[in-house]
Amino acid sequence: MVITIDGPAGAGKSTVARALAARLGFDYLDTGAMYRAVALAGLRTGIDWENPDAVAALAQRINIELRQGRVFLNGEDVTEELRSSEVTRASRYVADNEAVRRRLIELQRQFAEGKNVVTEGRDQGSLVFPEAEVKFFLTASPEERARRRLRDYQAAGENPPFQQVLEELLLRDARDSSRPWGRLVKPEGAIEINTDGLDIPAVVDRMEAVVRETIAKLREKEKGPVM
């Protein structure tokens, strides 16, 4: 079973996806971390971000693994490094590269094969797993999302001005929504949840109820009519 959670940056996707997966006993797929891992590899090698072919070639030759909530780049645990503002800014060159997206989508589908998965990102319910049994679309106001992103930076030891974080987030929204391939959209059939003013348990409670109801319906359908 695949559960997708899509939405803009800072909507709370990663946090609630991880929590929902834990409650259900599902695997968690953090697709954003995969794009960040490519960005980190590019920063480490001094890649020319204006050369899309070089970025695509980089994504093909590196090894990205997701294990028990940790991200490994060529065998090295880089989970903490991925949250820096430098990686966040560089990740746009990765996300906007169609060849990179195709490569990472291939890896995402391989990860989910034969598993129960909660996956989050920008294009999970629309492009990567369009047949997912349950789809969610998380939103929040730009200001609330910027506050959350700022807390992430502060946890990583950085403290940029709030206005800068907000402006960068709005630019990210514009790029994500206008990308020619794999852009941010509300997937068909997705349940929208506005997370403004909601704590994590409240959001996860709502999502868990939907998933368990869907599981119950699928089980009833599998039983078929009583003869």
Coordinates of C-alpha atoms in Angstrom, one line a residue:
M1 CA 0.0 0.0 0.0
V2 CA 1.3 3.5 -0.9
I3 CA 0.2 6.7 0.9
T4 CA 1.4 9.9 -0.7
I5 CA 1.8 13.3 1.0
D6 CA 2.4 16.2 -1.3
G7 CA 2.6 20.0 -0.6
P8 CA 4.8 23.1 -0.7
A9 CA 8.0 23.6 1.3
G10 CA 7.4 23.9 5.1
A11 CA 3.8 22.5 5.1
G12 CA 5.0 19.8 7.5
K13 CA 5.2 16.9 5.1
S14 CA 8.3 15.2 6.4
T15 CA 7.3 15.4 10.0
V16 CA 3.8 14.1 9.6
A17 CA 4.9 11.4 7.1
R18 CA 7.5 10.1 9.5
A19 CA 5.0 10.0 12.3
L20 CA 2.2 8.5 10.2
A21 CA 4.5 5.7 9.0
A22 CA 5.6 4.9 12.5
R23 CA 1.9 4.6 13.7
L24 CA 1.0 2.4 10.8
G25 CA 4.2 0.3 10.8
F26 CA 4.9 1.4 7.2
D27 CA 8.2 2.4 5.6
Y28 CA 8.9 6.1 5.2
L29 CA 10.2 7.5 2.0
D30 CA 11.6 11.1 2.2
T31 CA 12.0 12.1 -1.4
G32 CA 13.2 15.6 -0.6
A33 CA 16.2 14.1 1.1
M34 CA 17.1 12.3 -2.1
Y35 CA 17.2 15.6 -4.0
R36 CA 19.1 17.2 -1.2
A37 CA 21.7 14.4 -1.3
V38 CA 22.3 15.1 -5.0
A39 CA 22.7 18.8 -4.1
L40 CA 25.2 18.0 -1.4
A41 CA 27.2 15.8 -3.7
G42 CA 27.3 18.7 -6.2
L43 CA 28.5 21.1 -3.6
R44 CA 31.2 18.7 -2.5
T45 CA 32.5 18.3 -6.0
G46 CA 32.2 21.9 -7.0
I47 CA 29.8 21.2 -9.9
D48 CA 28.8 23.8 -12.4
W49 CA 25.1 24.2 -11.5
E50 CA 24.5 26.0 -14.8
N51 CA 25.5 22.7 -16.7
P52 CA 22.3 20.5 -16.5
D53 CA 24.1 17.6 -18.2
A54 CA 26.7 17.6 -15.5
V55 CA 24.1 17.6 -12.8
A56 CA 22.2 14.8 -14.5
A57 CA 25.4 12.7 -14.8
L58 CA 26.2 13.3 -11.1
A59 CA 22.8 11.9 -10.1
Q60 CA 23.5 8.8 -12.2
R61 CA 26.8 8.0 -10.6
I62 CA 26.2 8.6 -6.9
N63 CA 24.6 6.1 -4.6
I64 CA 21.7 7.2 -2.4
E65 CA 20.2 5.0 0.3
L66 CA 17.4 5.6 2.8
R67 CA 17.7 3.4 5.8
Q68 CA 15.6 3.6 9.0
G69 CA 15.1 7.3 8.6
R70 CA 18.7 8.1 7.8
V71 CA 20.1 9.2 4.4
F72 CA 23.4 7.7 3.1
L73 CA 25.4 9.2 0.2
N74 CA 27.9 6.8 -1.2
G75 CA 27.8 4.9 2.1
E76 CA 28.2 8.0 4.4
D77 CA 25.4 9.1 6.7
V78 CA 24.7 12.7 5.6
T79 CA 21.3 13.1 7.3
E80 CA 22.3 16.2 9.3
E81 CA 24.1 18.0 6.5
L82 CA 21.1 17.9 4.3
R83 CA 19.2 20.5 6.4
S84 CA 21.6 23.4 5.9
S85 CA 20.6 26.5 4.0
E86 CA 23.4 26.0 1.5
V87 CA 22.0 22.6 0.5
T88 CA 18.5 24.0 0.4
R89 CA 19.5 26.7 -2.0
A90 CA 21.4 24.3 -4.3
S91 CA 18.6 21.8 -4.4
R92 CA 16.7 23.9 -6.9
Y93 CA 19.2 23.1 -9.6
V94 CA 18.6 19.4 -8.9
A95 CA 14.8 19.6 -8.6
D96 CA 14.5 21.6 -11.9
N97 CA 16.5 19.0 -13.9
E98 CA 14.2 16.6 -15.6
A99 CA 16.9 13.9 -16.1
V100 CA 17.6 14.0 -12.4
R101 CA 13.9 13.8 -11.5
R102 CA 13.5 10.8 -13.8
R103 CA 16.4 9.0 -12.2
L104 CA 15.2 9.7 -8.6
I105 CA 11.6 8.7 -9.5
E106 CA 13.1 5.4 -10.7
L107 CA 14.8 5.0 -7.3
Q108 CA 11.6 6.0 -5.4
R109 CA 9.6 3.3 -7.2
Q110 CA 12.2 0.7 -6.5
F111 CA 12.2 1.7 -2.8
A112 CA 8.4 1.2 -2.6
E113 CA 8.2 -2.1 -4.5
G114 CA 6.7 -4.8 -2.4
K115 CA 6.3 -2.5 0.7
N116 CA 3.8 -0.5 2.6
V117 CA 5.1 3.0 2.2
V118 CA 4.3 6.6 3.3
T119 CA 6.0 8.9 0.8
E120 CA 6.2 12.7 0.7
G121 CA 7.3 15.2 -1.8
R122 CA 6.0 17.5 -4.6
D123 CA 4.9 15.0 -7.2
Q124 CA 4.3 11.8 -5.4
G125 CA 0.5 11.4 -5.9
S126 CA 0.5 13.1 -9.3
L127 CA 3.5 11.6 -11.1
V128 CA 5.4 9.0 -9.1
F129 CA 2.5 7.0 -7.6
P130 CA -0.6 8.1 -9.3
E131 CA -2.4 4.9 -8.3
A132 CA -1.7 5.3 -4.6
E133 CA -4.5 4.1 -2.4
V134 CA -4.5 7.3 -0.3
K135 CA -3.3 10.7 -1.2
F136 CA -2.9 13.8 0.9
F137 CA -2.1 17.4 0.1
L138 CA -0.8 19.5 3.0
T139 CA -0.8 23.3 2.9
A140 CA -0.1 26.2 5.3
S141 CA 0.2 29.9 5.1
P142 CA 3.6 31.2 3.7
E143 CA 4.4 32.9 7.1
E144 CA 3.8 29.7 9.0
R145 CA 5.8 27.7 6.6
A146 CA 8.7 30.2 6.8
R147 CA 8.6 30.0 10.6
R148 CA 9.0 26.2 10.4
R149 CA 11.8 26.4 7.9
L150 CA 13.6 29.0 10.1
R151 CA 13.3 26.5 13.0
D152 CA 15.0 23.9 10.8
Y153 CA 17.8 26.3 10.1
Q154 CA 18.2 27.2 13.7
A155 CA 18.4 23.5 14.6
A156 CA 21.2 23.2 12.1
G157 CA 23.1 26.1 13.8
E158 CA 22.0 28.8 11.4
N159 CA 19.9 31.9 12.1
P160 CA 19.0 33.8 8.9
P161 CA 16.5 36.7 9.0
F162 CA 12.9 35.6 8.9
Q163 CA 12.2 37.9 5.9
Q164 CA 14.9 36.3 3.9
V165 CA 13.6 32.8 4.7
L166 CA 10.1 33.9 3.7
E167 CA 11.2 35.4 0.4
E168 CA 13.2 32.3 -0.5
L169 CA 10.2 30.1 0.3
L170 CA 7.9 32.2 -2.0
L171 CA 10.5 31.9 -4.8
R172 CA 10.6 28.2 -4.2
D173 CA 6.8 28.0 -4.4
A174 CA 6.9 29.8 -7.8
R175 CA 9.5 27.5 -9.2
D176 CA 7.9 24.3 -7.9
S177 CA 4.5 25.3 -9.3
S178 CA 5.8 26.3 -12.7
R179 CA 8.3 23.5 -13.3
P180 CA 7.5 22.0 -16.8
W181 CA 7.8 18.4 -15.6
G182 CA 7.0 17.1 -12.1
R183 CA 5.6 20.4 -10.9
L184 CA 3.8 20.9 -7.6
V185 CA 0.1 20.3 -8.0
K186 CA -2.7 18.9 -5.8
P187 CA -3.0 15.3 -7.1
E188 CA -6.4 14.1 -8.3
G189 CA -8.3 12.6 -5.4
A190 CA -6.0 14.0 -2.8
I191 CA -7.4 15.1 0.6
E192 CA -6.3 18.6 1.4
I193 CA -5.3 19.4 5.0
N194 CA -4.4 23.0 6.1
T195 CA -1.9 22.6 8.9
D196 CA -2.1 26.2 10.2
G197 CA -2.7 26.1 13.9
L198 CA -2.6 22.3 14.1
D199 CA 0.0 20.4 16.0
I200 CA 1.6 17.3 14.6
P201 CA -0.5 14.7 16.5
A202 CA -3.8 16.4 15.4
V203 CA -2.7 16.2 11.7
V204 CA -1.5 12.6 12.0
D205 CA -4.7 11.6 13.8
R206 CA -6.8 12.9 10.9
M207 CA -4.6 11.2 8.4
E208 CA -4.5 7.9 10.3
A209 CA -8.3 7.8 10.5
V210 CA -8.5 8.1 6.7
V211 CA -5.9 5.5 6.0
R212 CA -7.4 2.9 8.4
E213 CA -10.9 3.5 6.9
T214 CA -9.4 2.9 3.5
I215 CA -7.7 -0.3 4.7
A216 CA -11.0 -1.6 6.1
K217 CA -12.8 -0.9 2.8
L218 CA -10.1 -2.7 0.8
R219 CA -10.3 -5.7 3.1
E220 CA -14.0 -5.8 2.7
K221 CA -13.7 -5.6 -1.1
E222 CA -11.2 -8.4 -1.1
K223 CA -13.6 -10.7 0.8
G224 CA -16.2 -10.2 -2.0
P225 CA -19.9 -10.8 -1.8
V226 CA -21.2 -13.5 0.6
M227 CA -22.7 -16.4 -1.5

